[in-house]
Amino acid sequence: MAADVTTTAEWLALCKHAAEIRQVHLRDLFAADPGRGERFAVEVADLYVDYSKNLITGETVRLLTALAERIGLGDRIAAMFSGAHLNATEDRAVLHTALRLPRAASLTVDGQDVVADVHGVLDRMAAFAETVRSGQWRGHTGERIQTVVNIGIGGSDLGPVMAYEALKAYRDSGIRCRFVSNIDPTDIHDTTRDLDPASTLFVVVSKTFSTQETLANARAARRWLLDGLGGDEAAVARHFVAVSTNQQRVRNFGIDPENMFGFWDWVGGRYSLPSAVGLSVMLAIGPQRFADMLAGYHAVDEHFRTAPLERNAPVLLGLLNVWYTNFLGAQTHAVLPYSQYLHRFPAYLQQLTMESNGKSVTMDGSPVSYDTGEIFWGEPGTNGQHAFYQLLHQGSRLVPADFIGFGEPNHDIADMHDLFMSNFFAQTAALAFGRTAEQVEAEGTPAELVPHKVMPGNHPTTSIIAAKLTPASLGQLVALYEHVVLTEGAIWEINPFDQWGVELGKVMANQLAPLLTGEGPDLDGLDSSTAALIRRYRRQRDR
Ligand code: F6P
């Protein structure tokens, strides 16, 4: 059994250091070091990452990187890129980075030429996307495809929908995408009700092709299509394509494997956007821009693989998250994009981070003795400012926050963009430096109101800025967070690449489904709460 990380000299040094940092205020750290704002910043590809407004000193960074070295983070990173089976509980390589290797690269894993496989699928996707985008691909009745409906859930939904929304300004073919994920039939009903089946293409995305929600929605979509097109089964081939690792199940479902785009078991669902799972995005923005996104990912991959730990952006951000979680007691982490186009980014990150690092046993199966996996949440600015920022400014909790913004907008209302971004800079400064009682008094505030108007400050933020939201900078941003997750998981000695915890609920839903109809076996074996709830549900439904 590996030694518990909390017993290492490096961890204990950080505990001691945390007690000192608790006494320090960001106001004093900035006052003492006029160069701090630029010294605690790192550039990776188009991203400028300013981590100076965090509760750290140079010593904190030194101690955190010493911890990373102690646990062998460098070796873990190298192992991932080489295709080692880091996902030990499923005996799989973790190779999402191979999805964005350039065509000229070479990587053979478990006897397979991974680069050739990846580019083979990318080429098929591009050829298909061009036929649909150009109008050469026609629906069953000869109509051009106008709407693509992506059916998937989890990683088979959140990546595509996040990227489609983020890159809407780059949509150039007149093809619109919609996304159905929830097994609540409202979702498929509401998404399709104003569509014309003759011009709709369904992309059914499921790594396993066994996910209850996706198969139920795909069956409903198929019924809707056939009802709308006169019941001719031949229509399915012109209106359904699949993305999966499981060809047999795709065939069993009735989709021709000719219309299937594959990927591999070494791509986790939440890491799969740059695989064929991104097909809807490619249909909307075109193969070249999709390739630009992959190049963005790759630039950050290379940085992560080669930069020294103390100048390595994902490593630094991952270590900061560990610092707040394990040494300063933070429970949650806010992600606040100042871009309406990134409105699904926090939801995407929730799966990426929480499904990855929501674990409480180490790689060898021992229970962890420390917190793991902070709770990620967020909303785009400035909406959040008028909702939950009050708690960030004056609440009693420590909530580290990432602010993400762009210099140039994807529209020409430039003066409004300045106004918008002034909020980004104002909020990060206000959170860091606050407003003292003296400053509040000097404004003539009545004495009894002074404590209510004091802004304590010292709230940590990281600012991530890029020149513009483009396919490339989006790829960079996603890769940055993917590698933050690996860094944290390595320190916590957990496996960020499995997700056994979601299985129990799935199994139980399948067992309970027949009981809801009232025709299945009685409810005797159930706990009293679940049994009472199901009885009430049946009565309400049958009213
Ligand atoms: O239930 C969790 C999960 O397995 C995710 O990890 C995954 O992204 C999602 O379900 C969907 O799985 P699939 O792509 O196999 O349908």
XYZ file of C-alpha atoms and ligand atoms in Angstrom:
559
model
C 0.000 0.000 0.000
C 1.385 3.461 -0.966
C 2.215 5.856 1.876
C -0.619 8.260 2.659
C 0.256 11.582 0.999
C -0.745 13.428 4.175
C 2.165 11.852 6.044
C 4.812 13.203 3.652
C 7.111 16.007 4.755
C 5.843 18.084 1.824
C 2.198 17.831 2.943
C 3.095 18.642 6.545
C 5.100 21.682 5.391
C 2.028 22.910 3.524
C -0.119 22.498 6.668
C 2.309 24.701 8.572
C 2.490 27.222 5.759
C -1.324 27.397 5.535
C -1.451 28.636 9.141
C 0.819 31.534 8.106
C -1.127 32.332 4.943
C -4.367 32.548 6.932
C -2.879 35.628 8.617
C -2.049 37.405 5.350
C -4.310 39.644 3.225
C -4.107 40.055 -0.544
C -3.976 43.831 0.043
C -0.676 43.397 1.877
C 0.731 40.904 -0.612
C 0.083 43.309 -3.503
C 1.332 46.339 -1.540
C 4.577 44.549 -0.717
C 5.271 43.420 -4.277
C 4.405 45.819 -7.126
C 5.380 43.173 -9.693
C 3.083 40.493 -8.246
C 0.347 40.887 -10.867
C 2.691 39.911 -13.663
C 4.988 37.606 -11.758
C 2.203 35.209 -10.805
C 1.003 34.784 -14.371
C 1.697 32.248 -17.055
C 0.943 32.148 -20.766
C -0.078 29.008 -22.583
C -0.901 29.308 -26.284
C -3.554 32.086 -26.472
C -4.430 31.935 -22.787
C -3.045 34.376 -20.249
C -3.526 32.936 -16.782
C -3.168 35.429 -13.928
C -3.111 33.593 -10.601
C -1.753 36.529 -8.600
C -5.059 37.140 -6.795
C -4.789 33.793 -5.029
C -3.935 33.325 -1.362
C -0.355 32.378 -2.061
C 3.224 33.557 -1.913
C 6.243 32.337 -3.818
C 6.791 29.928 -0.945
C 3.318 28.419 -1.459
C 4.132 27.666 -5.081
C 7.468 26.175 -4.086
C 5.865 23.919 -1.472
C 3.049 22.842 -3.778
C 5.417 21.939 -6.603
C 7.566 20.054 -4.094
C 4.475 18.015 -3.210
C 3.817 17.405 -6.919
C 7.371 16.195 -7.353
C 7.111 13.990 -4.297
C 4.094 12.133 -5.636
C 5.705 11.809 -9.084
C 3.357 14.056 -11.060
C 5.862 14.356 -13.928
C 5.920 10.580 -14.337
C 2.123 10.422 -14.209
C 1.871 12.996 -16.991
C 4.416 11.142 -19.124
C 2.589 7.857 -18.494
C -0.710 9.299 -19.705
C 0.768 10.614 -22.940
C 2.513 7.306 -23.625
C -0.707 5.305 -23.382
C -0.027 3.531 -20.073
C -3.134 1.992 -18.496
C -3.650 4.810 -15.981
C -7.298 3.852 -15.696
C -6.326 0.802 -13.682
C -9.821 -0.152 -12.442
C -10.933 -0.596 -16.053
C -7.486 -1.608 -17.319
C -7.531 1.096 -19.995
C -5.190 3.678 -21.424
C -6.185 7.324 -20.966
C -5.481 8.815 -24.329
C -7.826 11.709 -25.037
C -4.639 13.643 -25.868
C -4.151 11.310 -28.865
C -7.415 12.608 -30.364
C -5.696 15.873 -31.158
C -2.279 14.669 -32.274
C -1.321 16.058 -35.684
C -1.466 13.673 -38.615
C 2.324 13.510 -38.800
C 2.742 12.394 -35.178
C 3.219 8.778 -34.263
C 1.904 6.818 -31.328
C 1.424 3.077 -31.130
C -0.433 1.753 -28.111
C -1.285 -1.861 -27.386
C -0.166 -2.656 -30.946
C -2.472 -0.087 -32.568
C -1.335 2.899 -34.674
C -3.456 5.359 -32.745
C -2.739 8.402 -34.920
C -3.788 6.586 -38.100
C -7.000 5.407 -36.398
C -7.822 8.898 -35.120
C -7.252 10.596 -38.466
C -9.113 7.849 -40.306
C -12.245 8.700 -38.317
C -11.649 12.462 -38.574
C -11.429 12.113 -42.359
C -14.694 10.147 -42.524
C -16.377 12.725 -40.291
C -15.107 15.558 -42.486
C -16.308 13.866 -45.690
C -19.728 13.224 -44.174
C -19.958 16.748 -42.738
C -19.188 18.250 -46.121
C -21.880 16.247 -47.882
C -24.450 17.354 -45.322
C -23.267 20.971 -45.218
C -23.188 21.272 -49.001
C -26.653 19.816 -49.388
C -25.399 16.786 -51.282
C -26.738 14.540 -48.507
C -30.504 14.572 -48.755
C -33.222 13.321 -46.481
C -35.545 10.462 -47.477
C -37.878 12.783 -49.385
C -35.074 14.727 -51.064
C -34.952 17.653 -48.633
C -31.716 19.262 -47.561
C -30.779 18.767 -43.876
C -31.380 21.923 -41.862
C -31.445 20.712 -38.288
C -29.162 18.254 -36.548
C -30.477 16.780 -33.300
C -27.737 15.338 -31.098
C -29.114 12.626 -28.825
C -26.775 11.679 -25.976
C -26.210 12.290 -22.284
C -23.278 13.094 -19.998
C -20.125 13.338 -22.076
C -22.117 12.474 -25.176
C -24.126 15.669 -24.701
C -22.337 18.203 -22.520
C -19.203 18.509 -24.665
C -21.085 18.908 -27.964
C -23.703 21.301 -26.585
C -21.112 23.393 -24.740
C -18.897 23.703 -27.839
C -21.816 24.330 -30.216
C -23.050 27.162 -28.007
C -19.532 28.522 -27.508
C -18.801 28.548 -31.240
C -22.160 29.750 -32.533
C -20.464 32.741 -34.103
C -18.545 30.308 -36.332
C -21.586 28.440 -37.629
C -21.502 28.969 -41.371
C -23.646 26.403 -43.152
C -27.164 27.245 -42.107
C -27.268 24.015 -40.090
C -28.662 24.416 -36.623
C -28.116 21.907 -33.846
C -30.372 20.959 -31.001
C -29.568 18.634 -28.140
C -31.700 16.042 -26.392
C -30.346 14.357 -23.289
C -32.962 13.905 -20.581
C -35.104 10.779 -20.422
C -37.899 13.095 -19.349
C -39.931 12.790 -22.576
C -40.520 16.518 -22.420
C -37.021 16.957 -23.780
C -37.447 15.021 -27.050
C -41.025 16.272 -27.412
C -40.101 19.911 -26.989
C -36.996 19.661 -29.159
C -38.740 18.068 -32.136
C -42.238 19.536 -32.025
C -41.550 22.439 -34.418
C -39.143 20.508 -36.665
C -39.784 19.054 -40.090
C -38.715 15.383 -40.098
C -37.854 15.655 -43.796
C -34.973 18.058 -43.045
C -33.848 16.674 -39.657
C -30.806 14.481 -39.041
C -30.367 12.663 -35.729
C -26.865 12.015 -34.428
C -27.175 9.349 -31.725
C -24.095 9.548 -29.524
C -23.298 6.917 -26.941
C -19.934 5.449 -26.132
C -21.507 2.222 -24.899
C -24.731 2.393 -26.907
C -26.472 0.952 -23.875
C -27.429 4.110 -21.986
C -31.106 4.008 -21.048
C -31.776 7.695 -21.689
C -30.122 7.800 -25.088
C -31.706 4.624 -26.403
C -35.174 5.652 -25.183
C -34.787 9.064 -26.837
C -33.425 7.529 -30.034
C -36.418 5.146 -30.195
C -38.795 8.080 -29.658
C -37.006 10.052 -32.374
C -37.296 7.136 -34.757
C -41.048 6.859 -34.131
C -41.416 10.612 -34.670
C -39.480 10.410 -37.930
C -41.402 7.443 -39.297
C -44.756 8.950 -38.277
C -43.808 12.141 -40.063
C -42.487 10.491 -43.213
C -45.195 7.920 -43.821
C -43.694 4.919 -42.037
C -41.113 3.838 -44.612
C -38.299 2.150 -42.623
C -35.828 3.040 -45.377
C -35.997 6.636 -44.129
C -33.952 5.727 -41.034
C -30.731 5.369 -43.033
C -31.001 8.962 -44.354
C -31.917 10.516 -41.007
C -29.909 8.625 -38.378
C -26.180 8.368 -37.820
C -24.437 7.018 -34.736
C -21.294 7.783 -32.773
C -20.149 4.921 -30.583
C -17.431 2.469 -29.646
C -19.859 -0.447 -30.023
C -20.627 -1.371 -33.622
C -22.717 -4.424 -32.770
C -25.141 -2.489 -30.589
C -25.438 0.245 -33.223
C -26.346 -2.426 -35.774
C -28.822 -4.038 -33.381
C -30.498 -0.687 -32.929
C -31.067 -0.531 -36.684
C -28.449 2.017 -37.715
C -26.226 0.950 -40.608
C -22.566 0.740 -39.429
C -21.774 2.625 -42.667
C -23.394 5.577 -40.899
C -21.438 5.087 -37.696
C -18.387 7.024 -36.528
C -16.251 5.186 -34.015
C -13.979 5.989 -31.142
C -12.122 3.924 -28.589
C -12.368 2.695 -25.015
C -9.340 4.838 -24.124
C -11.477 7.965 -24.479
C -13.556 8.684 -21.371
C -17.038 10.075 -22.064
C -16.255 13.408 -20.384
C -13.060 13.715 -22.430
C -14.667 12.799 -25.740
C -15.603 16.127 -27.371
C -12.546 16.074 -29.678
C -13.475 12.573 -30.935
C -16.386 11.675 -33.243
C -18.570 12.752 -30.308
C -18.007 16.297 -31.630
C -19.703 15.424 -34.962
C -22.622 17.831 -34.416
C -20.159 20.626 -33.763
C -18.276 19.764 -36.949
C -21.536 19.772 -38.907
C -22.213 23.295 -37.660
C -18.771 24.915 -37.959
C -17.087 22.748 -40.604
C -14.088 20.417 -40.585
C -11.446 23.156 -40.777
C -12.660 24.958 -37.680
C -13.041 21.642 -35.892
C -9.383 20.986 -36.779
C -8.514 24.436 -35.374
C -10.175 23.412 -32.116
C -8.114 20.210 -32.014
C -4.943 22.232 -32.661
C -5.889 24.420 -29.691
C -6.220 21.362 -27.465
C -2.891 20.046 -28.730
C -1.038 23.288 -27.943
C -2.040 22.972 -24.282
C -1.287 19.242 -24.283
C 2.252 20.011 -25.390
C 2.609 22.666 -22.721
C 1.344 20.263 -20.063
C 3.679 17.531 -21.281
C 6.821 19.661 -21.453
C 6.658 22.785 -19.250
C 8.397 22.648 -15.868
C 5.935 22.160 -13.032
C 6.359 25.689 -11.638
C 5.537 27.256 -15.058
C 2.968 24.695 -16.100
C -0.497 26.299 -16.180
C -2.679 23.208 -15.618
C -0.299 21.955 -12.935
C -0.367 25.306 -11.134
C -4.147 25.565 -11.278
C -4.570 21.965 -10.156
C -2.183 22.525 -7.250
C -4.058 25.687 -6.285
C -7.272 23.679 -6.136
C -5.559 21.165 -3.852
C -4.255 24.069 -1.739
C -7.740 25.455 -1.204
C -9.419 22.074 -0.722
C -6.950 20.419 1.599
C -5.129 23.231 3.366
C -7.568 26.153 3.495
C -10.856 24.232 3.756
C -12.699 25.265 0.571
C -15.563 22.995 -0.491
C -16.583 24.528 -3.785
C -15.045 26.246 -6.795
C -16.847 28.787 -8.959
C -16.299 29.101 -12.715
C -17.510 32.427 -14.029
C -17.171 32.913 -17.785
C -17.582 36.497 -18.953
C -18.934 35.316 -22.281
C -22.563 34.487 -22.900
C -21.369 32.012 -25.521
C -19.797 29.991 -22.685
C -23.067 29.631 -20.811
C -22.848 25.809 -20.826
C -19.178 25.760 -19.844
C -19.801 25.434 -16.072
C -22.164 22.491 -16.676
C -19.578 20.871 -18.930
C -16.898 21.379 -16.284
C -19.116 19.878 -13.610
C -19.035 16.521 -15.352
C -15.373 16.819 -16.268
C -14.239 17.617 -12.749
C -16.812 15.996 -10.475
C -17.291 12.711 -12.335
C -13.498 12.489 -12.522
C -12.438 13.412 -9.015
C -15.537 12.525 -6.995
C -13.769 9.506 -5.480
C -12.962 8.478 -1.940
C -10.639 5.526 -2.301
C -7.078 5.676 -3.559
C -5.785 3.685 -6.515
C -5.040 0.736 -4.244
C -8.533 0.756 -2.762
C -7.787 2.348 0.616
C -10.142 5.049 1.884
C -8.738 8.577 1.538
C -8.082 10.502 4.737
C -8.553 13.923 3.098
C -11.066 15.776 0.954
C -11.092 15.199 -2.807
C -13.077 16.604 -5.724
C -14.311 20.107 -5.015
C -17.842 21.033 -6.116
C -17.694 23.066 -9.326
C -20.486 25.466 -10.155
C -21.014 28.740 -11.964
C -22.908 30.985 -14.328
C -21.802 33.532 -16.858
C -21.051 37.032 -15.678
C -22.679 39.447 -15.307
C -25.838 37.452 -14.521
C -24.200 35.833 -11.521
C -23.303 39.259 -10.123
C -26.992 39.918 -9.516
C -27.605 36.521 -8.012
C -24.934 34.819 -5.916
C -21.922 37.168 -5.906
C -23.198 38.700 -2.645
C -22.135 35.478 -0.926
C -18.757 35.616 -2.651
C -18.168 39.176 -1.435
C -19.551 39.135 2.088
C -20.447 35.534 2.932
C -18.451 33.476 5.395
C -17.249 30.769 3.000
C -14.051 30.434 1.062
C -14.968 30.068 -2.628
C -12.049 30.235 -5.067
C -13.295 31.423 -8.444
C -12.045 31.329 -12.030
C -12.961 34.305 -14.206
C -12.719 33.695 -17.965
C -12.890 36.561 -20.455
C -11.925 37.715 -23.936
C -10.431 40.905 -25.372
C -12.294 40.960 -28.656
C -15.969 40.089 -28.911
C -17.544 37.921 -31.609
C -19.790 40.807 -32.674
C -19.335 44.486 -33.440
C -21.047 46.069 -30.426
C -17.565 46.869 -29.105
C -18.407 49.653 -26.640
C -20.840 47.375 -24.829
C -18.113 44.718 -24.635
C -15.888 47.242 -22.800
C -18.692 47.869 -20.339
C -19.155 44.126 -19.918
C -15.465 43.439 -19.328
C -15.173 46.350 -16.888
C -17.349 44.155 -14.663
C -14.841 41.304 -14.929
C -11.977 43.526 -13.791
C -14.079 45.269 -11.125
C -15.277 42.017 -9.598
C -11.863 40.362 -9.397
C -10.375 43.507 -7.826
C -13.292 43.971 -5.407
C -13.102 40.330 -4.334
C -9.364 40.603 -3.697
C -9.096 44.000 -2.048
C -12.578 44.701 -0.693
C -13.357 47.905 1.121
C -12.105 48.660 4.626
C -14.116 50.234 7.459
C -11.984 53.383 7.099
C -12.851 53.664 3.424
C -16.533 53.128 4.124
C -16.503 55.729 6.929
C -14.688 58.224 4.710
C -17.670 58.074 2.346
C -19.850 59.483 5.141
C -21.623 56.192 5.884
C -23.603 56.288 9.181
C -21.688 54.396 11.875
C -24.356 51.698 12.310
C -24.147 50.806 8.611
C -20.371 50.625 8.407
C -20.047 46.920 9.326
C -22.695 46.047 6.743
C -20.859 47.872 3.999
C -17.374 46.627 4.752
C -16.149 44.280 2.047
C -13.598 41.980 3.643
C -11.819 41.136 0.378
C -9.130 38.443 0.378
C -11.369 36.266 -1.815
C -9.160 34.353 -4.249
C -9.666 34.423 -8.002
C -7.790 33.302 -11.088
C -8.264 35.335 -14.279
C -7.993 33.555 -17.618
C -7.974 35.894 -20.596
C -7.653 35.197 -24.325
C -7.721 37.576 -27.270
C -10.926 36.069 -28.641
C -13.232 33.079 -28.212
C -12.277 30.982 -31.236
C -12.309 27.243 -31.943
C -8.609 27.207 -31.004
C -8.959 29.099 -27.731
C -11.960 26.960 -26.771
C -9.873 23.813 -27.321
C -7.121 25.345 -25.192
C -9.519 26.151 -22.383
C -10.985 22.647 -22.282
C -7.544 21.007 -22.376
C -6.421 23.296 -19.556
C -9.186 22.019 -17.282
C -8.750 18.397 -18.370
C -5.165 18.549 -17.176
C -6.113 20.377 -13.980
C -8.237 17.307 -13.237
C -5.325 14.903 -13.806
C -3.074 17.015 -11.586
C -5.545 17.014 -8.697
C -6.279 13.305 -9.105
C -2.553 12.526 -8.995
C -2.057 14.403 -5.719
C -5.113 12.717 -4.240
C -3.916 9.330 -5.540
C -7.347 8.557 -6.978
C -8.409 7.356 -10.421
C -10.021 10.292 -12.287
C -10.916 8.084 -15.241
C -13.549 5.665 -13.970
C -17.075 6.463 -12.705
C -18.415 3.432 -10.851
C -20.445 5.693 -8.586
C -23.062 6.392 -11.236
C -23.821 2.703 -11.795
C -25.938 1.935 -8.728
C -28.590 4.524 -9.576
C -28.842 3.153 -13.136
C -29.295 -0.431 -11.910
C -31.914 0.609 -9.363
C -33.874 2.687 -11.921
C -34.094 -0.399 -14.133
C -35.314 -2.475 -11.186
C -37.901 0.107 -10.144
C -39.280 0.853 -13.625
C -41.667 -2.173 -13.684
C -42.960 -1.279 -10.201
C -44.156 2.124 -11.382
C -46.640 0.636 -13.814
C -48.434 -1.006 -10.927
C -48.429 -4.311 -12.770
C -45.065 -5.494 -11.546
C -44.395 -7.203 -8.204
C -45.656 -5.380 -5.111
C -43.636 -2.854 -3.163
C -43.002 -4.988 -0.061
C -39.256 -5.301 -0.474
C -38.724 -1.543 -0.687
C -37.801 0.856 2.097
C -40.844 2.621 3.538
C -40.011 6.014 2.037
C -39.542 4.760 -1.541
C -42.635 2.553 -1.297
C -44.801 5.455 -0.062
C -43.470 7.767 -2.761
C -44.212 5.226 -5.507
C -47.743 4.617 -4.173
C -48.377 8.367 -4.197
C -46.863 8.690 -7.686
C -49.185 5.939 -9.010
C -52.237 7.662 -7.479
C -51.260 11.045 -8.926
C -50.605 9.587 -12.336
C -53.887 7.637 -12.395
C -56.089 10.471 -11.088
O -23.407 7.586 -16.346
C -22.198 8.175 -16.583
C -21.755 8.007 -17.984
O -21.186 6.762 -18.158
C -20.799 9.107 -18.381
O -19.507 8.861 -17.968
C -20.985 9.162 -19.839
O -20.472 10.344 -20.388
C -22.482 9.040 -19.929
O -22.829 8.128 -18.912
C -23.027 8.589 -21.249
O -22.519 7.338 -21.601
P -22.615 6.805 -23.081
O -21.833 7.740 -23.957
O -22.044 5.423 -23.058
O -24.065 6.796 -23.484
